[in-house]
Coordinates of C-alpha atoms (C1' of nucleotides) in Angstrom, one line a residue:
Chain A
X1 CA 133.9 -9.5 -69.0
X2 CA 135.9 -12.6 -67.7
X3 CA 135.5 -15.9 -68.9
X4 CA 133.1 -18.1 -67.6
X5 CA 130.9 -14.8 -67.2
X6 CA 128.5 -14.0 -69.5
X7 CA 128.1 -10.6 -68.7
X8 CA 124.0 -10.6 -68.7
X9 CA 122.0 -9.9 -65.7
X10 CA 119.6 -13.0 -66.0
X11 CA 118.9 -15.2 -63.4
X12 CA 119.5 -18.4 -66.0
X13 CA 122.7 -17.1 -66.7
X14 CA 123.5 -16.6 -62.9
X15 CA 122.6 -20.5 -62.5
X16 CA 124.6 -21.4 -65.5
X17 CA 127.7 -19.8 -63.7
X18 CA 126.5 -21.2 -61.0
X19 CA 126.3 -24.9 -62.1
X20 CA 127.5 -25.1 -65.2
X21 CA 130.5 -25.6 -65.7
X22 CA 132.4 -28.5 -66.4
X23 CA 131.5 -31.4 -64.3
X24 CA 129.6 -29.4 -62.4
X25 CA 125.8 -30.7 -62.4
X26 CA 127.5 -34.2 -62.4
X27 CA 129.0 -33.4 -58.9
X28 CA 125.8 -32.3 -57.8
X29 CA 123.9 -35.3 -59.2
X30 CA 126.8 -37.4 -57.0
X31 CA 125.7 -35.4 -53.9
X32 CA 121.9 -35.6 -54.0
X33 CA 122.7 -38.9 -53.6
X34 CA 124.3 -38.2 -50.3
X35 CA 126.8 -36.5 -48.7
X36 CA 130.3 -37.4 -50.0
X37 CA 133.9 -37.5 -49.4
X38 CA 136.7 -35.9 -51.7
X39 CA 137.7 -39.5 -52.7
X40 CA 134.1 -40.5 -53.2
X41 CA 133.0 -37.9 -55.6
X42 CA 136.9 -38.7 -57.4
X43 CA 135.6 -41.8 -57.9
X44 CA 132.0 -41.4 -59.1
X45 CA 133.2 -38.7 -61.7
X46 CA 135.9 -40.9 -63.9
X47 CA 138.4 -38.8 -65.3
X48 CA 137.5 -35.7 -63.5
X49 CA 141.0 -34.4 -62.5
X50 CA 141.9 -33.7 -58.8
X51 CA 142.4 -29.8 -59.4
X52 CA 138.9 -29.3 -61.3
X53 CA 137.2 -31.5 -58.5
X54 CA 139.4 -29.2 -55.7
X55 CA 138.0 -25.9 -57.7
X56 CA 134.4 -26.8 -58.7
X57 CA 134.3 -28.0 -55.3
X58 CA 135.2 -24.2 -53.9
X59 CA 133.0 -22.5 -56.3
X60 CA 130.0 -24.6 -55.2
X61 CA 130.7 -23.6 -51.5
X62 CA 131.6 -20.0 -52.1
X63 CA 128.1 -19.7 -53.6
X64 CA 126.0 -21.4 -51.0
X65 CA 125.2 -24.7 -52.8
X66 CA 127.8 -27.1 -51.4
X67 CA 128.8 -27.1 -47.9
X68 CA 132.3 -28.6 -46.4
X69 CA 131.7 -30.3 -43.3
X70 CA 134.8 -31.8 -40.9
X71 CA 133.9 -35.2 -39.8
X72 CA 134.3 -35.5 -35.6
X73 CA 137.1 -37.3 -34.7
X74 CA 138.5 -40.0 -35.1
X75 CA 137.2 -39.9 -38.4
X76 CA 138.7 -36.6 -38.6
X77 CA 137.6 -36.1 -42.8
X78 CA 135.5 -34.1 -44.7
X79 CA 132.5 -34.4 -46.3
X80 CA 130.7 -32.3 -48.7
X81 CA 127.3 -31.9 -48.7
X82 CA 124.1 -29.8 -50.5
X83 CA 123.2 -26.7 -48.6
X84 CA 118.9 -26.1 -48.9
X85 CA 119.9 -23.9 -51.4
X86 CA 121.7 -26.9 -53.8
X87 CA 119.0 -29.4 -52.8
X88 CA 116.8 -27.1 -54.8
X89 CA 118.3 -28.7 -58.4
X90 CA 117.5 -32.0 -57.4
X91 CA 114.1 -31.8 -59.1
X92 CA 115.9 -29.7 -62.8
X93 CA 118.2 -32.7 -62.4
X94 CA 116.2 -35.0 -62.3
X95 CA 114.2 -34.1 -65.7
X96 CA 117.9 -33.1 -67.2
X97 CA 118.6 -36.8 -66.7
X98 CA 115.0 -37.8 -68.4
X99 CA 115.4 -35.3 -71.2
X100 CA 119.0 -36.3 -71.8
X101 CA 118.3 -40.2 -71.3
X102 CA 115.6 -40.1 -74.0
X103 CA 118.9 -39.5 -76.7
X104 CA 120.9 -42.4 -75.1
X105 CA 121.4 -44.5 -77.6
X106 CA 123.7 -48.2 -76.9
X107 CA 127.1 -47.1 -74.5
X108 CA 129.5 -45.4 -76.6
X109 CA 132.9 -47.7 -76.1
X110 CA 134.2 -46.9 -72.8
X111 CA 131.4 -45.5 -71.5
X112 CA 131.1 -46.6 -68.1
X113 CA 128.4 -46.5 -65.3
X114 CA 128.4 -45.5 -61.8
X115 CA 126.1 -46.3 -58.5
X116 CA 125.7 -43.2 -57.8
X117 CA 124.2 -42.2 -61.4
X118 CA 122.3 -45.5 -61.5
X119 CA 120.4 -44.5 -58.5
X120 CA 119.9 -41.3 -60.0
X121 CA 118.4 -42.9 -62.8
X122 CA 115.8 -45.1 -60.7
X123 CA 115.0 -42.0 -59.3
X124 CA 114.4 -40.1 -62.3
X125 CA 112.5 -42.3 -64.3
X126 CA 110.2 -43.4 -61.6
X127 CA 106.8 -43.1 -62.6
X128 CA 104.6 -42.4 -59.1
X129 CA 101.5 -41.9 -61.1
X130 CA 102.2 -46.1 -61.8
X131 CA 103.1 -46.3 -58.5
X132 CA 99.6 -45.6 -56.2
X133 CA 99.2 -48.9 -54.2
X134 CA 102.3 -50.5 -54.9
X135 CA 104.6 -51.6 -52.4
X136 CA 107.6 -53.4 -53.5
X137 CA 111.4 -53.8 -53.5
X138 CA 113.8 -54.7 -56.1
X139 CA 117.4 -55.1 -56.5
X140 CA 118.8 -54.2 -59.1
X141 CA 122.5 -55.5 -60.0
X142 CA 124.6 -53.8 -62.7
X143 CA 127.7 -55.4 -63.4
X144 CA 129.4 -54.9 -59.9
X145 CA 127.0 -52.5 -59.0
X146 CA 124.0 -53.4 -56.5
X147 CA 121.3 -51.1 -55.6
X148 CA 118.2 -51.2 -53.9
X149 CA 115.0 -49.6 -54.5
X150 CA 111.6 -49.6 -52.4
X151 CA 108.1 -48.7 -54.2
X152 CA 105.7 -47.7 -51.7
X153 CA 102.3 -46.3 -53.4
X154 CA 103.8 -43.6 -55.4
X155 CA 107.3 -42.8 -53.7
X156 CA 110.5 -44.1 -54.5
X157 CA 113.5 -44.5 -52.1
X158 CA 116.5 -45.7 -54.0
X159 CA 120.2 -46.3 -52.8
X160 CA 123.2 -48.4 -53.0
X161 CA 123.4 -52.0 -51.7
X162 CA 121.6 -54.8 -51.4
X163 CA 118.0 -54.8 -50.4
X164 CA 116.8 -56.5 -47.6
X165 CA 114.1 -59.0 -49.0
X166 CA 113.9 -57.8 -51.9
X167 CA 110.8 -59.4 -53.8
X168 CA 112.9 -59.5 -57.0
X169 CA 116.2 -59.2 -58.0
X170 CA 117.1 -58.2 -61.6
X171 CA 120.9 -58.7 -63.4
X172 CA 121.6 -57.4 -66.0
X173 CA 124.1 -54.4 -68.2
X174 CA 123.3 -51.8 -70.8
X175 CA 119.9 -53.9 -71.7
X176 CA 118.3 -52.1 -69.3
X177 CA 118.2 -49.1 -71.4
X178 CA 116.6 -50.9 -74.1
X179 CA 113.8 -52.4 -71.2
X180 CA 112.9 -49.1 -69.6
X181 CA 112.5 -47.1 -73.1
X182 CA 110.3 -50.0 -74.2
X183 CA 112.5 -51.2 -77.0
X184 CA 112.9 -54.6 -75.7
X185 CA 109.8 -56.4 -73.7
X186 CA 110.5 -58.4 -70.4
X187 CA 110.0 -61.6 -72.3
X188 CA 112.2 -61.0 -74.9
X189 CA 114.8 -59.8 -72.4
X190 CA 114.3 -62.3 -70.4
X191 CA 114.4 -65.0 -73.2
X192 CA 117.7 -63.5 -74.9
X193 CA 119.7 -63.9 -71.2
X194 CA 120.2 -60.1 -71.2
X195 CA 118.4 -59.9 -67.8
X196 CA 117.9 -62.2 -65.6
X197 CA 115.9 -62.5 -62.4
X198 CA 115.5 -64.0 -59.5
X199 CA 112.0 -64.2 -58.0
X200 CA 108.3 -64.4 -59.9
X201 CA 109.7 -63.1 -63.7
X202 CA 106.3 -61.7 -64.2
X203 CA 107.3 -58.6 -61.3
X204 CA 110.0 -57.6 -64.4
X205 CA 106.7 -56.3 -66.1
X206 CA 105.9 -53.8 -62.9
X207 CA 109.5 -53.0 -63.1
X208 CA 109.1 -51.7 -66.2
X209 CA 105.8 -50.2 -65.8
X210 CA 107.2 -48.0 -62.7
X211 CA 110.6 -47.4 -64.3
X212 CA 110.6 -45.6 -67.7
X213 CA 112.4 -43.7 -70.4
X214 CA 109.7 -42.0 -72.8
X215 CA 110.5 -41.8 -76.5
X216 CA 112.1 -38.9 -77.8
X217 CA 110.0 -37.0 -80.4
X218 CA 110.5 -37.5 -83.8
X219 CA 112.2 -35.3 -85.7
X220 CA 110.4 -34.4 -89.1
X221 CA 113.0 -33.4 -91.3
X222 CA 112.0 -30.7 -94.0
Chain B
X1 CA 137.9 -40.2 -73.8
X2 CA 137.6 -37.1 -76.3
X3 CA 137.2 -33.5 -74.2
X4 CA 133.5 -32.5 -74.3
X5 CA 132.4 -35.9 -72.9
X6 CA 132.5 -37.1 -70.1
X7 CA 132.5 -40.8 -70.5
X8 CA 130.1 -42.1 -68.4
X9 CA 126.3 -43.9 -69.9
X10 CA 123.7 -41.8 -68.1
X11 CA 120.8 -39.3 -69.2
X12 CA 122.4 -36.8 -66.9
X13 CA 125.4 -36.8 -68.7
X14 CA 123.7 -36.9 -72.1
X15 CA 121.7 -33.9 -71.4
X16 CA 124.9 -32.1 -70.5
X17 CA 126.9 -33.1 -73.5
X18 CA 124.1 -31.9 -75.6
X19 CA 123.2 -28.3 -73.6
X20 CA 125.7 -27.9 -71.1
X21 CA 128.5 -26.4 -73.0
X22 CA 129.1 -22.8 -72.8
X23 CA 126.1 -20.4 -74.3
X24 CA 124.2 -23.9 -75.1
X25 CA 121.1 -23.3 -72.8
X26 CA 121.4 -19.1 -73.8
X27 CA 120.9 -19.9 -76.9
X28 CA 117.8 -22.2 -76.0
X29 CA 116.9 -19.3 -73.6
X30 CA 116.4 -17.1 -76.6
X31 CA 115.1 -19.5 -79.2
X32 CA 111.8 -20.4 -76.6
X33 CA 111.0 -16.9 -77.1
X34 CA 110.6 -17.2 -80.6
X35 CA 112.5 -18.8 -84.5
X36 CA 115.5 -16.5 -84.5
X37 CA 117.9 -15.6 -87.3
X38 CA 121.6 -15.6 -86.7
X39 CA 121.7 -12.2 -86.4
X40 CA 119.7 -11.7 -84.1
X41 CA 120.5 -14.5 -81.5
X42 CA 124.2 -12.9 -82.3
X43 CA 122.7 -9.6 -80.8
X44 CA 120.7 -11.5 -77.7
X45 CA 124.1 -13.4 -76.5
X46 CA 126.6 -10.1 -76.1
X47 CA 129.8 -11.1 -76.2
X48 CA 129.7 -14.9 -78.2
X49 CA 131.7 -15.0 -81.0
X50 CA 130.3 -16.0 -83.9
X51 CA 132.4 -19.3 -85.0
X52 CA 131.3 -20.3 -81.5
X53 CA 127.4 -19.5 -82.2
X54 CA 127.9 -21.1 -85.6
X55 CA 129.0 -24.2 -83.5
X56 CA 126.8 -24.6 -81.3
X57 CA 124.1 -24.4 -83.5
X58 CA 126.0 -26.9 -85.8
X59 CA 125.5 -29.3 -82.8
X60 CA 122.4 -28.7 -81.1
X61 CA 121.1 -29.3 -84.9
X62 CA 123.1 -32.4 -84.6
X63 CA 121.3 -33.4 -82.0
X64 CA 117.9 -32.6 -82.7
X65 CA 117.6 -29.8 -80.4
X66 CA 117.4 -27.2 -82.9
X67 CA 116.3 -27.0 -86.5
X68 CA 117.8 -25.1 -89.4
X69 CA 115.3 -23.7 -91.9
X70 CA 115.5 -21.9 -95.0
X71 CA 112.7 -19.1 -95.4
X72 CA 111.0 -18.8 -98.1
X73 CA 111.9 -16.1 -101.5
X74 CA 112.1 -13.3 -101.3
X75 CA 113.5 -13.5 -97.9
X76 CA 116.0 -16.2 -98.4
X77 CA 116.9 -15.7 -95.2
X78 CA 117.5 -19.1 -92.6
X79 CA 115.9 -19.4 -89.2
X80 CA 116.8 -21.4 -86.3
X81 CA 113.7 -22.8 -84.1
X82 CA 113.3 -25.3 -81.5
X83 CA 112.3 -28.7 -82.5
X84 CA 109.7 -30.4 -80.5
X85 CA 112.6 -32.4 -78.4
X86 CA 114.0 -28.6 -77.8
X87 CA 110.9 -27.3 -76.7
X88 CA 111.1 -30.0 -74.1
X89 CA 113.5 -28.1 -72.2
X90 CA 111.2 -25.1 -71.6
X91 CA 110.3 -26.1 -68.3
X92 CA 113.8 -26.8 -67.4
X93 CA 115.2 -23.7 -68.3
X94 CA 112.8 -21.5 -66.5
X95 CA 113.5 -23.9 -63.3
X96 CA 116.8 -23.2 -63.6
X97 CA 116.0 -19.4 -64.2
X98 CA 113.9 -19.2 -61.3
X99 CA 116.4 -20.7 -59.2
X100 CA 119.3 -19.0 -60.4
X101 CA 117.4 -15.8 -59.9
X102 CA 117.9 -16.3 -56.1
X103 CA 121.3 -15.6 -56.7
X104 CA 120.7 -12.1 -58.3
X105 CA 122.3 -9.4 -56.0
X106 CA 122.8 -6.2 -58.0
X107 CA 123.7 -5.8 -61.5
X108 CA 128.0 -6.6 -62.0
X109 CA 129.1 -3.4 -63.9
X110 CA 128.8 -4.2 -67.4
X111 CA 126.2 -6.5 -66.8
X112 CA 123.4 -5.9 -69.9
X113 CA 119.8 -7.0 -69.7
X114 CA 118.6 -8.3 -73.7
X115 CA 114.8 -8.2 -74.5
X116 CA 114.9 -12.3 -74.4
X117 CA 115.8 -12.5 -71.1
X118 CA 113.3 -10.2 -69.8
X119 CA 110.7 -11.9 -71.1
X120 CA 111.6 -15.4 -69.8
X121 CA 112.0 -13.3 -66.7
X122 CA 108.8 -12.9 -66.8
X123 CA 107.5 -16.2 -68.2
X124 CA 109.6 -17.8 -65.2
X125 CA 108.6 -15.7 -62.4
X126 CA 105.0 -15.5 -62.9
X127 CA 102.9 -17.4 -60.1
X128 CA 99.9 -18.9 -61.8
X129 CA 98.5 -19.4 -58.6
X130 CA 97.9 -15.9 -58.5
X131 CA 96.9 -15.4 -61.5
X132 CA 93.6 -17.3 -61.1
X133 CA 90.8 -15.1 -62.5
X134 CA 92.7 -12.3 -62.9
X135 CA 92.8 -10.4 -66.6
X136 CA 95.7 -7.7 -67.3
X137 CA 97.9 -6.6 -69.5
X138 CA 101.0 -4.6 -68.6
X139 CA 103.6 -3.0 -70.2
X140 CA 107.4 -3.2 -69.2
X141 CA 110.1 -1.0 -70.2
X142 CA 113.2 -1.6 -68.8
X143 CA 115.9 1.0 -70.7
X144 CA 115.0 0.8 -74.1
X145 CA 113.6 -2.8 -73.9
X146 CA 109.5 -2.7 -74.1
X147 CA 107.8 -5.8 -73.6
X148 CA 104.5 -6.7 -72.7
X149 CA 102.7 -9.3 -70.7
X150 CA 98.9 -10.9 -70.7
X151 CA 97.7 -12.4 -67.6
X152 CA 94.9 -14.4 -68.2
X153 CA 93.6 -16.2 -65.5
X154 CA 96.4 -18.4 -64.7
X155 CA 98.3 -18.3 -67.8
X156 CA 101.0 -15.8 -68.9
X157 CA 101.6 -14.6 -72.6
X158 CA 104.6 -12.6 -72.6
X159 CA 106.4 -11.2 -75.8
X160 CA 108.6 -8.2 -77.0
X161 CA 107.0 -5.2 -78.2
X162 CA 104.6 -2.9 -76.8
X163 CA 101.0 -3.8 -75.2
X164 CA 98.2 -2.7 -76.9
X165 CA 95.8 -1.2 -74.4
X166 CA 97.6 -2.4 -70.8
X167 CA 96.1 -1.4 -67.8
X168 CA 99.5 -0.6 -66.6
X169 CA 102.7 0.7 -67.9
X170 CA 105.4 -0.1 -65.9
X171 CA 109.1 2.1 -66.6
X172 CA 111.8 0.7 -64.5
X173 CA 115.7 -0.3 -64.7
X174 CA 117.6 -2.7 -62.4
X175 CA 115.3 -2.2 -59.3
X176 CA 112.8 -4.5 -61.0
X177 CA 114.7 -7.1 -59.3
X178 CA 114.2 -5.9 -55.8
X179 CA 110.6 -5.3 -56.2
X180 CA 109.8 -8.7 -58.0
X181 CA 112.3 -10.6 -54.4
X182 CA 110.4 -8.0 -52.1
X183 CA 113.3 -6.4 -50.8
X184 CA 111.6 -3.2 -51.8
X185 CA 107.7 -2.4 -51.7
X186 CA 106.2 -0.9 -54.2
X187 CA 105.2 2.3 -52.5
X188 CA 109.2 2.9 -52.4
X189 CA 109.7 2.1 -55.5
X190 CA 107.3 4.6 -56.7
X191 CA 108.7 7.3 -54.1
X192 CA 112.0 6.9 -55.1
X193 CA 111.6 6.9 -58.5
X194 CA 113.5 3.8 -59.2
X195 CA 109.8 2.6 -60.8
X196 CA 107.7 4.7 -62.5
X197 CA 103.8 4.3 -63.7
X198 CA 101.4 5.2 -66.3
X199 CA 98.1 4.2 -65.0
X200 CA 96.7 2.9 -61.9
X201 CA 99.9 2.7 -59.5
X202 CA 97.8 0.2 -57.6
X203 CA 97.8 -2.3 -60.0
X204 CA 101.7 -2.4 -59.1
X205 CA 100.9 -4.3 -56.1
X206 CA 99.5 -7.1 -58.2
X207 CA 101.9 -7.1 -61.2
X208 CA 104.4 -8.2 -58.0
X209 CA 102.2 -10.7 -56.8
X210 CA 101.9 -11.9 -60.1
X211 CA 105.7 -11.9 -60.7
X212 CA 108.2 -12.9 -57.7
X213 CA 111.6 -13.9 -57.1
X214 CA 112.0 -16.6 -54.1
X215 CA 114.0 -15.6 -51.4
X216 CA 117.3 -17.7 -51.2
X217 CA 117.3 -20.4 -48.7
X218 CA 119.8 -18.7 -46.2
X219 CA 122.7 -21.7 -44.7
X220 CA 123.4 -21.8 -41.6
X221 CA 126.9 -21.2 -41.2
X222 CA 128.8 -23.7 -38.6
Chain C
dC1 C1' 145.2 -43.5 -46.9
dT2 C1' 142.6 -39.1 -47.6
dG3 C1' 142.6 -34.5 -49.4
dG4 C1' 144.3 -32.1 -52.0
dA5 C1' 148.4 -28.7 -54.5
dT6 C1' 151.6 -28.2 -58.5
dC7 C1' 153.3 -28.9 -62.9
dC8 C1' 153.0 -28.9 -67.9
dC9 C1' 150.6 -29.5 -72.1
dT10 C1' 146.7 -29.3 -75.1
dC11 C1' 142.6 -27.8 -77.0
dA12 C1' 138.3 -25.3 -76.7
dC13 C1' 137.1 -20.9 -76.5
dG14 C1' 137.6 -15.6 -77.3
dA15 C1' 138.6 -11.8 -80.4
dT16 C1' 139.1 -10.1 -84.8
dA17 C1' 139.3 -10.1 -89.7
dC18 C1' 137.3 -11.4 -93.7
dT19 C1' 134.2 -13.7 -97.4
dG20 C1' 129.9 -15.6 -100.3
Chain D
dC1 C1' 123.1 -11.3 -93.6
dA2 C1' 125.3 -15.5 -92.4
dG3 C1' 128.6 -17.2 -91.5
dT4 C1' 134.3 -19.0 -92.3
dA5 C1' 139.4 -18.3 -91.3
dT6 C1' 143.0 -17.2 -88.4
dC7 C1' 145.4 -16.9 -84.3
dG8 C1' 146.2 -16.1 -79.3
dT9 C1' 144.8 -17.3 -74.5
dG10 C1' 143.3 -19.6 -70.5
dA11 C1' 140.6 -23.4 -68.6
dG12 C1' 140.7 -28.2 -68.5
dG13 C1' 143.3 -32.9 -68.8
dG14 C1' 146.8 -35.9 -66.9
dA15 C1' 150.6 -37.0 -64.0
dT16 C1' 153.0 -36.3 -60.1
dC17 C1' 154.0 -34.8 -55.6
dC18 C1' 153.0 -33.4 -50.7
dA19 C1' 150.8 -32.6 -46.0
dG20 C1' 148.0 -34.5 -42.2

DNA sequence: CTGGATCCCTCACGATACTG
DNA sequence: CAGTATCGTGAGGGATCCAG
């Protein structure tokens, strides 16, 4: 049995194989975004070195769940994108990233944060079920990050850049962890400078109404 | 930034640092089928050394994933069991079963099939949608392996160890897989012997309507 | 400048032996 | 039964270099 076989015939251990490895569901996460260049996905995945990103990068293609496309000229580059068969994960990914979020404590130091995963996270937490009737847009800025992200009555499109006319913009940093799991109200974050908005404060309540991180259980120890 | 992390403040990555490694979500496989001692999840993952089980289970109790307990005299023995954050990943793992599944071709040489997996097989391939007033028990051997399975009107109990009075007994190897994804009907199954029955051979036609594997969507090459 | 390939080094993992 | 100890190997980390 080679490594990074497992030598069962299982079709969790064939996905395992498939997607993970190393870096491997973080590169996916990257592309459900959208399609990406080599240099792109380099830079959403910091400290993923150039040969891993070259080889995961093959092994995704070989088995059918990303797919190298050449770019017309004169663009003349190459994107990779999710074949049917890799858009499939979006939905484990997304409750991955809410199972995993709920043990996110305060950023470990140098812990950083990307668009791509930011939008991810809007996506994952969204709540459609808060959601029915609702039609609004937010920005949401994150250090130098900007995103966008349009409620309408139970869907969620999120992406990176500005919004349009946004009917409120929020700024704010690792706080927003704190917001979305409940373990700071809008007032207080408001009050304590940790967010700040721009347009009627009292939408930073429906923020966090649609947005949200649920608790993780509680652990009773024997 | 220490190996094993990855350095960036997302639930994603969280999840990953706390499942992803190597063997992680096997050993999750096997513990949603039940507590397990050492010993036997050491005989469920063929192939895992044990400083390496002992790790992981070191961490994933770390975590709050899994719990170490102590049973009572005279067995003195220790258990491991999911705790209730664990159990939360139930509905990933058989996602990512189901969907890894696609990828099954035919059994690599040296590939084994463990009781666990077989009955997550089940648990993740079963339609409930089916299943909807439907009542039957069956009986699957696959090589040594017995395991049975209650279908109860859109729910699915499925466990190691033989059935008490099923309605079917189903004897079978690696061709399970190709009846469950269609590629083979049950009628050839049963002709070329690569399934055998005790009991109504009808009631094959609903066990794999019960149980299916997705076709893979195919990608259409450039 | 993008899209990698190549190099070396390190550490996590694999295999086996051994112990409370 | 439930692990720990030891040691070798190969995948991953990091820097550099190269082709289009």
């Amino acid at each position: 049995m080679s490594s990074r076989t497992y030598g069962q015939y299982c079709g969790l251990v064939r996905a395992v194989e498939l997607v993970g490895e190393r870096w491997g569901l973080l590169i996916i996460r990257d592309l459900l975004v959208g399609p990406k260049r080599f240099t792109d996905l380099h830079r959403g995945l910091p400290g993923i070195p150039t040969n891993i990103l070259s080889a995961r990068l093959k092994e995704l293609e070989q088995s059918g769940v990303v797919e190298r496309r050449l770019l017309p000229r004169p663009e003349s580059s190459v994107v990779y994108e999710l074949t049917e068969y890799g858009r499939e994960l979006e939905d484990i990914v997304m409750r991955l990233g809410r199972w995993g979020a709920k043990s996110l404590g305060d950023p470990n130091p140098g812990e950083t944060v990307t668009p791509d995963s930011l939008v991810m996270a809007l996506r994952t937490t969204f709540r459609p079920e808060a959601a029915a009737g609702i039609h609004r847009t937010f920005e949401l800025r994150f250090g130098d990050i900007v995103l966008h992200a349009h409620v309408n009555d139970g869907t969620i499109a999120a992406g990176t850049g500005a919004a349009e006319h946004p009917d409120l913009i929020i700024e704010t940093g690792p706080a927003l962890k704190g917001l979305m799991a409940g373990e700071l109200t809008p007032a207080e974050a408001l009050q304590s400078g940790s967010v700040r908005v721009t347009g009627n404060p009292e939408l930073l309540e429906a923020f966090v109404n649609l947005f949200r991180i649920d608790p993780k259980p509680v652990h009773a120890k024997a």
